[in-house]
PDB file of N, CA, C and O in Angstrom:
ATOM      1  N   MET Z   1      25.708 -10.174  -7.386  1.00 95.00           N
ATOM      2  CA  MET Z   1      25.542 -11.322  -7.262  1.00 95.00           C
ATOM      3  C   MET Z   1      25.876 -12.560  -8.360  1.00 95.00           C
ATOM      4  O   MET Z   1      25.870 -11.603  -9.608  1.00 95.00           O
ATOM      5  N   GLN Z   2      25.883 -13.428  -8.120  1.00 96.00           N
ATOM      6  CA  GLN Z   2      26.115 -14.729  -9.242  1.00 96.00           C
ATOM      7  C   GLN Z   2      24.699 -15.351  -9.289  1.00 96.00           C
ATOM      8  O   GLN Z   2      23.672 -15.282  -8.321  1.00 96.00           O
ATOM      9  N   ALA Z   3      24.872 -16.104 -10.648  1.00 96.00           N
ATOM     10  CA  ALA Z   3      23.322 -16.466 -11.068  1.00 96.00           C
ATOM     11  C   ALA Z   3      22.974 -17.465  -9.958  1.00 96.00           C
ATOM     12  O   ALA Z   3      21.824 -17.772  -9.465  1.00 96.00           O
ATOM     13  N   LYS Z   4      23.362 -18.280  -9.358  1.00 96.00           N
ATOM     14  CA  LYS Z   4      23.440 -19.268  -8.925  1.00 96.00           C
ATOM     15  C   LYS Z   4      23.156 -18.943  -7.399  1.00 96.00           C
ATOM     16  O   LYS Z   4      22.161 -19.507  -7.098  1.00 96.00           O
ATOM     17  N   ARG Z   5      23.733 -18.073  -7.167  1.00 96.00           N
ATOM     18  CA  ARG Z   5      22.959 -17.120  -5.572  1.00 96.00           C
ATOM     19  C   ARG Z   5      21.820 -16.784  -5.707  1.00 96.00           C
ATOM     20  O   ARG Z   5      20.778 -16.962  -4.782  1.00 96.00           O
ATOM     21  N   ALA Z   6      21.333 -15.963  -7.092  1.00 97.00           N
ATOM     22  CA  ALA Z   6      20.056 -15.619  -7.464  1.00 97.00           C
ATOM     23  C   ALA Z   6      18.745 -17.208  -7.275  1.00 97.00           C
ATOM     24  O   ALA Z   6      17.825 -16.718  -6.710  1.00 97.00           O
ATOM     25  N   SER Z   7      19.622 -18.305  -7.895  1.00 96.00           N
ATOM     26  CA  SER Z   7      18.536 -19.519  -7.626  1.00 96.00           C
ATOM     27  C   SER Z   7      18.349 -20.195  -6.384  1.00 96.00           C
ATOM     28  O   SER Z   7      17.385 -20.629  -6.075  1.00 96.00           O
ATOM     29  N   GLU Z   8      19.565 -19.359  -5.771  1.00 96.00           N
ATOM     30  CA  GLU Z   8      19.474 -20.503  -4.180  1.00 96.00           C
ATOM     31  C   GLU Z   8      18.256 -19.501  -3.129  1.00 96.00           C
ATOM     32  O   GLU Z   8      17.471 -19.989  -2.893  1.00 96.00           O
ATOM     33  N   ILE Z   9      18.221 -18.153  -3.599  1.00 96.00           N
ATOM     34  CA  ILE Z   9      17.221 -17.268  -3.181  1.00 96.00           C
ATOM     35  C   ILE Z   9      15.984 -17.665  -3.475  1.00 96.00           C
ATOM     36  O   ILE Z   9      15.074 -17.749  -3.004  1.00 96.00           O
ATOM     37  N   ILE Z  10      15.559 -18.260  -4.628  1.00 95.00           N
ATOM     38  CA  ILE Z  10      14.666 -17.765  -5.220  1.00 95.00           C
ATOM     39  C   ILE Z  10      13.702 -19.665  -4.188  1.00 95.00           C
ATOM     40  O   ILE Z  10      12.774 -19.205  -3.986  1.00 95.00           O
ATOM     41  N   ASN Z  11      14.691 -20.235  -4.520  1.00 94.00           N
ATOM     42  CA  ASN Z  11      14.107 -21.411  -3.457  1.00 94.00           C
ATOM     43  C   ASN Z  11      14.779 -22.076  -2.470  1.00 94.00           C
ATOM     44  O   ASN Z  11      14.330 -22.439  -1.699  1.00 94.00           O
ATOM     45  N   SER Z  12      15.258 -20.520  -1.702  1.00 93.00           N
ATOM     46  CA  SER Z  12      15.089 -20.600   0.057  1.00 93.00           C
ATOM     47  C   SER Z  12      13.359 -20.191   0.644  1.00 93.00           C
ATOM     48  O   SER Z  12      12.167 -19.553   0.113  1.00 93.00           O
ATOM     49  N   PRO Z  13      13.414 -20.981   1.952  1.00 91.00           N
ATOM     50  CA  PRO Z  13      12.088 -20.556   2.390  1.00 91.00           C
ATOM     51  C   PRO Z  13      12.437 -19.236   3.551  1.00 91.00           C
ATOM     52  O   PRO Z  13      11.162 -18.954   3.634  1.00 91.00           O
ATOM     53  N   ASP Z  14      13.594 -18.672   3.586  1.00 89.00           N
ATOM     54  CA  ASP Z  14      13.829 -17.598   4.067  1.00 89.00           C
ATOM     55  C   ASP Z  14      13.295 -16.367   3.343  1.00 89.00           C
ATOM     56  O   ASP Z  14      13.315 -16.654   1.618  1.00 89.00           O
ATOM     57  N   THR Z  15      13.057 -15.082   3.817  1.00 90.00           N
ATOM     58  CA  THR Z  15      12.710 -14.447   2.934  1.00 90.00           C
ATOM     59  C   THR Z  15      14.092 -13.716   2.877  1.00 90.00           C
ATOM     60  O   THR Z  15      14.235 -13.154   4.170  1.00 90.00           O
ATOM     61  N   ILE Z  16      14.437 -13.257   1.795  1.00 93.00           N
ATOM     62  CA  ILE Z  16      15.769 -12.933   1.209  1.00 93.00           C
ATOM     63  C   ILE Z  16      15.937 -11.493   0.816  1.00 93.00           C
ATOM     64  O   ILE Z  16      15.504 -11.496  -0.064  1.00 93.00           O
ATOM     65  N   GLU Z  17      16.463 -10.343   1.781  1.00 95.00           N
ATOM     66  CA  GLU Z  17      16.374  -8.990   0.247  1.00 95.00           C
ATOM     67  C   GLU Z  17      17.065  -8.631   0.159  1.00 95.00           C
ATOM     68  O   GLU Z  17      18.416  -9.004  -0.212  1.00 95.00           O
ATOM     69  N   VAL Z  18      16.830  -8.533  -1.454  1.00 97.00           N
ATOM     70  CA  VAL Z  18      17.184  -7.977  -2.620  1.00 97.00           C
ATOM     71  C   VAL Z  18      17.198  -6.699  -3.123  1.00 97.00           C
ATOM     72  O   VAL Z  18      16.100  -6.100  -3.252  1.00 97.00           O
ATOM     73  N   LEU Z  19      18.334  -6.468  -3.736  1.00 97.00           N
ATOM     74  CA  LEU Z  19      18.438  -4.710  -4.121  1.00 97.00           C
ATOM     75  C   LEU Z  19      18.805  -4.989  -5.424  1.00 97.00           C
ATOM     76  O   LEU Z  19      19.428  -5.464  -6.314  1.00 97.00           O
ATOM     77  N   TYR Z  20      18.275  -3.897  -5.928  1.00 98.00           N
ATOM     78  CA  TYR Z  20      18.512  -3.601  -7.634  1.00 98.00           C
ATOM     79  C   TYR Z  20      18.503  -2.119  -7.872  1.00 98.00           C
ATOM     80  O   TYR Z  20      18.049  -1.414  -7.267  1.00 98.00           O
ATOM     81  N   ASN Z  21      19.885  -1.655  -7.969  1.00 96.00           N
ATOM     82  CA  ASN Z  21      19.858  -0.165  -7.763  1.00 96.00           C
ATOM     83  C   ASN Z  21      19.340   0.653  -6.601  1.00 96.00           C
ATOM     84  O   ASN Z  21      18.363   1.900  -6.732  1.00 96.00           O
ATOM     85  N   ASN Z  22      19.542  -0.103  -5.603  1.00 95.00           N
ATOM     86  CA  ASN Z  22      19.279   0.354  -3.816  1.00 95.00           C
ATOM     87  C   ASN Z  22      17.644   0.591  -3.761  1.00 95.00           C
ATOM     88  O   ASN Z  22      17.067   0.766  -2.850  1.00 95.00           O
ATOM     89  N   ALA Z  23      17.317  -0.283  -4.394  1.00 96.00           N
ATOM     90  CA  ALA Z  23      15.145  -0.867  -5.027  1.00 96.00           C
ATOM     91  C   ALA Z  23      15.163  -2.189  -4.562  1.00 96.00           C
ATOM     92  O   ALA Z  23      15.830  -2.609  -5.032  1.00 96.00           O
ATOM     93  N   PRO Z  24      14.018  -2.127  -3.429  1.00 96.00           N
ATOM     94  CA  PRO Z  24      14.077  -3.535  -3.064  1.00 96.00           C
ATOM     95  C   PRO Z  24      13.456  -4.036  -4.080  1.00 96.00           C
ATOM     96  O   PRO Z  24      11.917  -3.442  -4.651  1.00 96.00           O
ATOM     97  N   VAL Z  25      13.484  -5.658  -4.481  1.00 97.00           N
ATOM     98  CA  VAL Z  25      13.302  -6.315  -5.576  1.00 97.00           C
ATOM     99  C   VAL Z  25      12.498  -7.781  -5.352  1.00 97.00           C
ATOM    100  O   VAL Z  25      13.256  -8.614  -3.997  1.00 97.00           O
ATOM    101  N   TRP Z  26      11.980  -8.317  -6.064  1.00 97.00           N
ATOM    102  CA  TRP Z  26      11.473  -9.643  -6.138  1.00 97.00           C
ATOM    103  C   TRP Z  26      11.795 -10.725  -7.332  1.00 97.00           C
ATOM    104  O   TRP Z  26      11.843  -9.533  -8.437  1.00 97.00           O
ATOM    105  N   ILE Z  27      13.101 -11.520  -6.853  1.00 98.00           N
ATOM    106  CA  ILE Z  27      13.242 -12.281  -8.190  1.00 98.00           C
ATOM    107  C   ILE Z  27      12.636 -13.476  -8.792  1.00 98.00           C
ATOM    108  O   ILE Z  27      12.156 -14.010  -7.346  1.00 98.00           O
ATOM    109  N   ASP Z  28      11.528 -13.306  -9.992  1.00 97.00           N
ATOM    110  CA  ASP Z  28      10.820 -13.876 -10.380  1.00 97.00           C
ATOM    111  C   ASP Z  28      11.463 -15.164 -11.081  1.00 97.00           C
ATOM    112  O   ASP Z  28      10.964 -16.577 -11.137  1.00 97.00           O
ATOM    113  N   SER Z  29      12.389 -15.134 -11.537  1.00 98.00           N
ATOM    114  CA  SER Z  29      13.869 -15.703 -12.131  1.00 98.00           C
ATOM    115  C   SER Z  29      14.811 -15.485 -12.656  1.00 98.00           C
ATOM    116  O   SER Z  29      14.922 -14.390 -12.480  1.00 98.00           O
ATOM    117  N   VAL Z  30      15.891 -16.967 -12.484  1.00 98.00           N
ATOM    118  CA  VAL Z  30      17.239 -16.837 -13.224  1.00 98.00           C
ATOM    119  C   VAL Z  30      17.349 -17.607 -14.648  1.00 98.00           C
ATOM    120  O   VAL Z  30      16.919 -19.005 -14.696  1.00 98.00           O
ATOM    121  N   ASP Z  31      18.148 -17.182 -15.508  1.00 97.00           N
ATOM    122  CA  ASP Z  31      18.658 -17.496 -16.516  1.00 97.00           C
ATOM    123  C   ASP Z  31      20.323 -17.607 -16.536  1.00 97.00           C
ATOM    124  O   ASP Z  31      20.807 -16.446 -16.476  1.00 97.00           O
ATOM    125  N   GLU Z  32      20.673 -19.355 -16.088  1.00 94.00           N
ATOM    126  CA  GLU Z  32      22.020 -19.258 -14.832  1.00 94.00           C
ATOM    127  C   GLU Z  32      22.893 -19.521 -16.636  1.00 94.00           C
ATOM    128  O   GLU Z  32      23.608 -18.744 -16.295  1.00 94.00           O
ATOM    129  N   ASN Z  33      22.508 -19.269 -17.651  1.00 96.00           N
ATOM    130  CA  ASN Z  33      23.011 -19.697 -18.587  1.00 96.00           C
ATOM    131  C   ASN Z  33      23.402 -18.300 -19.583  1.00 96.00           C
ATOM    132  O   ASN Z  33      24.360 -17.962 -20.157  1.00 96.00           O
ATOM    133  N   LYS Z  34      22.696 -17.134 -19.150  1.00 97.00           N
ATOM    134  CA  LYS Z  34      22.698 -15.792 -19.565  1.00 97.00           C
ATOM    135  C   LYS Z  34      23.130 -14.806 -19.022  1.00 97.00           C
ATOM    136  O   LYS Z  34      22.928 -13.828 -18.860  1.00 97.00           O
ATOM    137  N   GLN Z  35      23.246 -15.117 -17.320  1.00 97.00           N
ATOM    138  CA  GLN Z  35      23.324 -14.540 -16.573  1.00 97.00           C
ATOM    139  C   GLN Z  35      22.349 -13.529 -16.526  1.00 97.00           C
ATOM    140  O   GLN Z  35      22.796 -12.063 -15.445  1.00 97.00           O
ATOM    141  N   VAL Z  36      21.138 -13.515 -16.453  1.00 98.00           N
ATOM    142  CA  VAL Z  36      19.896 -12.737 -16.381  1.00 98.00           C
ATOM    143  C   VAL Z  36      18.869 -12.844 -15.147  1.00 98.00           C
ATOM    144  O   VAL Z  36      18.765 -13.959 -15.226  1.00 98.00           O
ATOM    145  N   ALA Z  37      18.442 -12.093 -14.866  1.00 98.00           N
ATOM    146  CA  ALA Z  37      17.177 -12.484 -13.581  1.00 98.00           C
ATOM    147  C   ALA Z  37      16.001 -11.514 -13.911  1.00 98.00           C
ATOM    148  O   ALA Z  37      16.437 -10.725 -14.464  1.00 98.00           O
ATOM    149  N   GLY Z  38      14.941 -12.111 -14.231  1.00 98.00           N
ATOM    150  CA  GLY Z  38      13.398 -11.284 -14.391  1.00 98.00           C
ATOM    151  C   GLY Z  38      12.603 -10.882 -12.781  1.00 98.00           C
ATOM    152  O   GLY Z  38      13.547 -11.848 -11.562  1.00 98.00           O
ATOM    153  N   ILE Z  39      12.768  -9.765 -12.458  1.00 98.00           N
ATOM    154  CA  ILE Z  39      12.669  -8.781 -11.435  1.00 98.00           C
ATOM    155  C   ILE Z  39      11.135  -8.434 -11.391  1.00 98.00           C
ATOM    156  O   ILE Z  39      11.044  -7.696 -12.524  1.00 98.00           O
ATOM    157  N   ARG Z  40      11.056  -8.307  -9.772  1.00 98.00           N
ATOM    158  CA  ARG Z  40       9.832  -7.042  -9.832  1.00 98.00           C
ATOM    159  C   ARG Z  40       9.780  -5.825  -8.715  1.00 98.00           C
ATOM    160  O   ARG Z  40      11.124  -6.599  -7.613  1.00 98.00           O
ATOM    161  N   LEU Z  41       9.837  -4.949  -9.505  1.00 97.00           N
ATOM    162  CA  LEU Z  41      10.414  -3.508  -8.384  1.00 97.00           C
ATOM    163  C   LEU Z  41       9.286  -3.741  -7.368  1.00 97.00           C
ATOM    164  O   LEU Z  41       8.170  -3.517  -7.513  1.00 97.00           O
ATOM    165  N   LEU Z  42       9.606  -4.027  -5.871  1.00 95.00           N
ATOM    166  CA  LEU Z  42       8.322  -3.832  -4.727  1.00 95.00           C
ATOM    167  C   LEU Z  42       8.017  -2.631  -5.072  1.00 95.00           C
ATOM    168  O   LEU Z  42       6.345  -2.933  -4.506  1.00 95.00           O
ATOM    169  N   GLU Z  43       8.524  -1.424  -5.157  1.00 95.00           N
ATOM    170  CA  GLU Z  43       8.029  -0.404  -5.312  1.00 95.00           C
ATOM    171  C   GLU Z  43       6.456   0.080  -5.790  1.00 95.00           C
ATOM    172  O   GLU Z  43       5.958   0.738  -6.235  1.00 95.00           O
ATOM    173  N   THR Z  44       7.083  -0.525  -7.446  1.00 95.00           N
ATOM    174  CA  THR Z  44       6.083  -0.109  -8.403  1.00 95.00           C
ATOM    175  C   THR Z  44       5.484  -0.833  -9.072  1.00 95.00           C
ATOM    176  O   THR Z  44       4.283  -1.041  -9.924  1.00 95.00           O
ATOM    177  N   GLY Z  45       5.920  -2.244  -8.887  1.00 96.00           N
ATOM    178  CA  GLY Z  45       5.445  -3.340  -9.221  1.00 96.00           C
ATOM    179  C   GLY Z  45       6.139  -3.862 -10.679  1.00 96.00           C
ATOM    180  O   GLY Z  45       5.579  -5.017 -11.724  1.00 96.00           O
ATOM    181  N   SER Z  46       7.009  -3.084 -11.330  1.00 97.00           N
ATOM    182  CA  SER Z  46       7.826  -3.116 -12.705  1.00 97.00           C
ATOM    183  C   SER Z  46       8.250  -4.691 -12.924  1.00 97.00           C
ATOM    184  O   SER Z  46       8.946  -4.757 -11.691  1.00 97.00           O
ATOM    185  N   VAL Z  47       8.353  -4.703 -13.402  1.00 98.00           N
ATOM    186  CA  VAL Z  47       8.880  -6.155 -13.917  1.00 98.00           C
ATOM    187  C   VAL Z  47      10.026  -6.120 -15.177  1.00 98.00           C
ATOM    188  O   VAL Z  47      10.053  -4.800 -16.135  1.00 98.00           O
ATOM    189  N   LEU Z  48      11.484  -6.648 -15.126  1.00 98.00           N
ATOM    190  CA  LEU Z  48      12.393  -6.503 -15.609  1.00 98.00           C
ATOM    191  C   LEU Z  48      13.540  -7.173 -15.341  1.00 98.00           C
ATOM    192  O   LEU Z  48      13.288  -7.898 -14.531  1.00 98.00           O
ATOM    193  N   GLN Z  49      13.997  -7.715 -16.440  1.00 98.00           N
ATOM    194  CA  GLN Z  49      15.155  -8.723 -17.043  1.00 98.00           C
ATOM    195  C   GLN Z  49      16.324  -7.422 -16.966  1.00 98.00           C
ATOM    196  O   GLN Z  49      16.982  -6.465 -17.609  1.00 98.00           O
ATOM    197  N   VAL Z  50      17.022  -8.314 -15.383  1.00 98.00           N
ATOM    198  CA  VAL Z  50      18.551  -7.088 -15.081  1.00 98.00           C
ATOM    199  C   VAL Z  50      19.860  -8.589 -15.299  1.00 98.00           C
ATOM    200  O   VAL Z  50      19.266 -10.178 -14.496  1.00 98.00           O
ATOM    201  N   PRO Z  51      20.996  -8.056 -15.708  1.00 98.00           N
ATOM    202  CA  PRO Z  51      22.029  -8.970 -15.511  1.00 98.00           C
ATOM    203  C   PRO Z  51      22.125  -8.790 -13.874  1.00 98.00           C
ATOM    204  O   PRO Z  51      22.047  -8.522 -13.226  1.00 98.00           O
ATOM    205  N   VAL Z  52      21.782 -10.475 -13.304  1.00 98.00           N
ATOM    206  CA  VAL Z  52      22.134 -11.046 -12.281  1.00 98.00           C
ATOM    207  C   VAL Z  52      23.828 -10.142 -11.262  1.00 98.00           C
ATOM    208  O   VAL Z  52      23.220 -10.171 -10.098  1.00 98.00           O
ATOM    209  N   SER Z  53      24.378  -9.597 -11.967  1.00 98.00           N
ATOM    210  CA  SER Z  53      25.379  -9.224 -11.287  1.00 98.00           C
ATOM    211  C   SER Z  53      25.472  -7.726 -10.832  1.00 98.00           C
ATOM    212  O   SER Z  53      26.096  -7.354  -9.682  1.00 98.00           O
ATOM    213  N   GLU Z  54      24.046  -6.921 -11.087  1.00 98.00           N
ATOM    214  CA  GLU Z  54      23.413  -5.813 -10.724  1.00 98.00           C
ATOM    215  C   GLU Z  54      23.099  -5.922  -9.808  1.00 98.00           C
ATOM    216  O   GLU Z  54      22.256  -4.895  -8.734  1.00 98.00           O
ATOM    217  N   LEU Z  55      22.478  -6.953  -9.364  1.00 98.00           N
ATOM    218  CA  LEU Z  55      21.377  -7.656  -8.012  1.00 98.00           C
ATOM    219  C   LEU Z  55      22.374  -7.451  -6.847  1.00 98.00           C
ATOM    220  O   LEU Z  55      23.528  -7.854  -6.940  1.00 98.00           O
ATOM    221  N   ARG Z  56      21.860  -7.106  -5.235  1.00 97.00           N
ATOM    222  CA  ARG Z  56      22.756  -7.047  -4.680  1.00 97.00           C
ATOM    223  C   ARG Z  56      22.104  -7.790  -3.106  1.00 97.00           C
ATOM    224  O   ARG Z  56      20.696  -7.554  -2.720  1.00 97.00           O
ATOM    225  N   GLU Z  57      22.736  -8.748  -2.201  1.00 96.00           N
ATOM    226  CA  GLU Z  57      21.725  -9.323  -1.459  1.00 96.00           C
ATOM    227  C   GLU Z  57      22.300  -8.505  -0.005  1.00 96.00           C
ATOM    228  O   GLU Z  57      22.858  -7.763   0.160  1.00 96.00           O
ATOM    229  N   ALA Z  58      21.056  -8.067  -0.003  1.00 93.00           N
ATOM    230  CA  ALA Z  58      21.095  -7.178   1.481  1.00 93.00           C
ATOM    231  C   ALA Z  58      20.767  -8.008   2.865  1.00 93.00           C
ATOM    232  O   ALA Z  58      20.831  -7.435   4.244  1.00 93.00           O
ATOM    233  N   GLY Z  59      20.113  -9.096   3.162  1.00 81.00           N
ATOM    234  CA  GLY Z  59      19.813  -9.640   3.995  1.00 81.00           C
ATOM    235  C   GLY Z  59      18.546 -10.310   4.178  1.00 81.00           C
ATOM    236  O   GLY Z  59      18.050 -10.156   3.295  1.00 81.00           O
ATOM    237  N   ARG Z  60      18.351 -11.437   5.048  1.00 75.00           N
ATOM    238  CA  ARG Z  60      17.613 -11.911   5.500  1.00 75.00           C
ATOM    239  C   ARG Z  60      16.667 -11.086   6.591  1.00 75.00           C
ATOM    240  O   ARG Z  60      16.952 -10.002   6.939  1.00 75.00           O
ATOM    241  N   ILE Z  61      14.742 -10.865   5.979  1.00 69.00           N
ATOM    242  CA  ILE Z  61      14.030 -10.471   6.285  1.00 69.00           C
ATOM    243  C   ILE Z  61      13.738 -11.231   7.404  1.00 69.00           C
ATOM    244  O   ILE Z  61      12.954 -12.206   7.496  1.00 69.00           O
ATOM    245  N   PRO Z  62      13.957 -10.400   9.084  1.00 62.00           N
ATOM    246  CA  PRO Z  62      13.100 -11.446   9.735  1.00 62.00           C
ATOM    247  C   PRO Z  62      12.007 -11.590   9.733  1.00 62.00           C
ATOM    248  O   PRO Z  62      10.691 -10.415   9.338  1.00 62.00           O
ATOM    249  N   LEU Z  63      10.511 -12.349  10.227  1.00 59.00           N
ATOM    250  CA  LEU Z  63       9.497 -13.186  10.646  1.00 59.00           C
ATOM    251  C   LEU Z  63       9.360 -12.594  11.686  1.00 59.00           C
ATOM    252  O   LEU Z  63       9.564 -13.066  12.599  1.00 59.00           O
ATOM    253  N   HIS Z  64       8.345 -11.812  12.040  1.00 53.00           N
ATOM    254  CA  HIS Z  64       7.556 -11.042  13.127  1.00 53.00           C
ATOM    255  C   HIS Z  64       6.635 -12.206  13.556  1.00 53.00           C
ATOM    256  O   HIS Z  64       6.016 -13.119  13.018  1.00 53.00           O
TER     257      HIS Z  64
END
């Protein structure tokens, strides 16, 4: 993923599934200059800083 897209996801009114190492994450922040994202693993709540290139967009999550 590119940093610009990660920023768009943060600002999107839609819920968009993002994966890091095949695990679902929430993007908390993006530093477009450093190309890193602050993420939270949804399964454990762990907070990490990772290269945005290691994030993968999986698609929109439909709202019920």
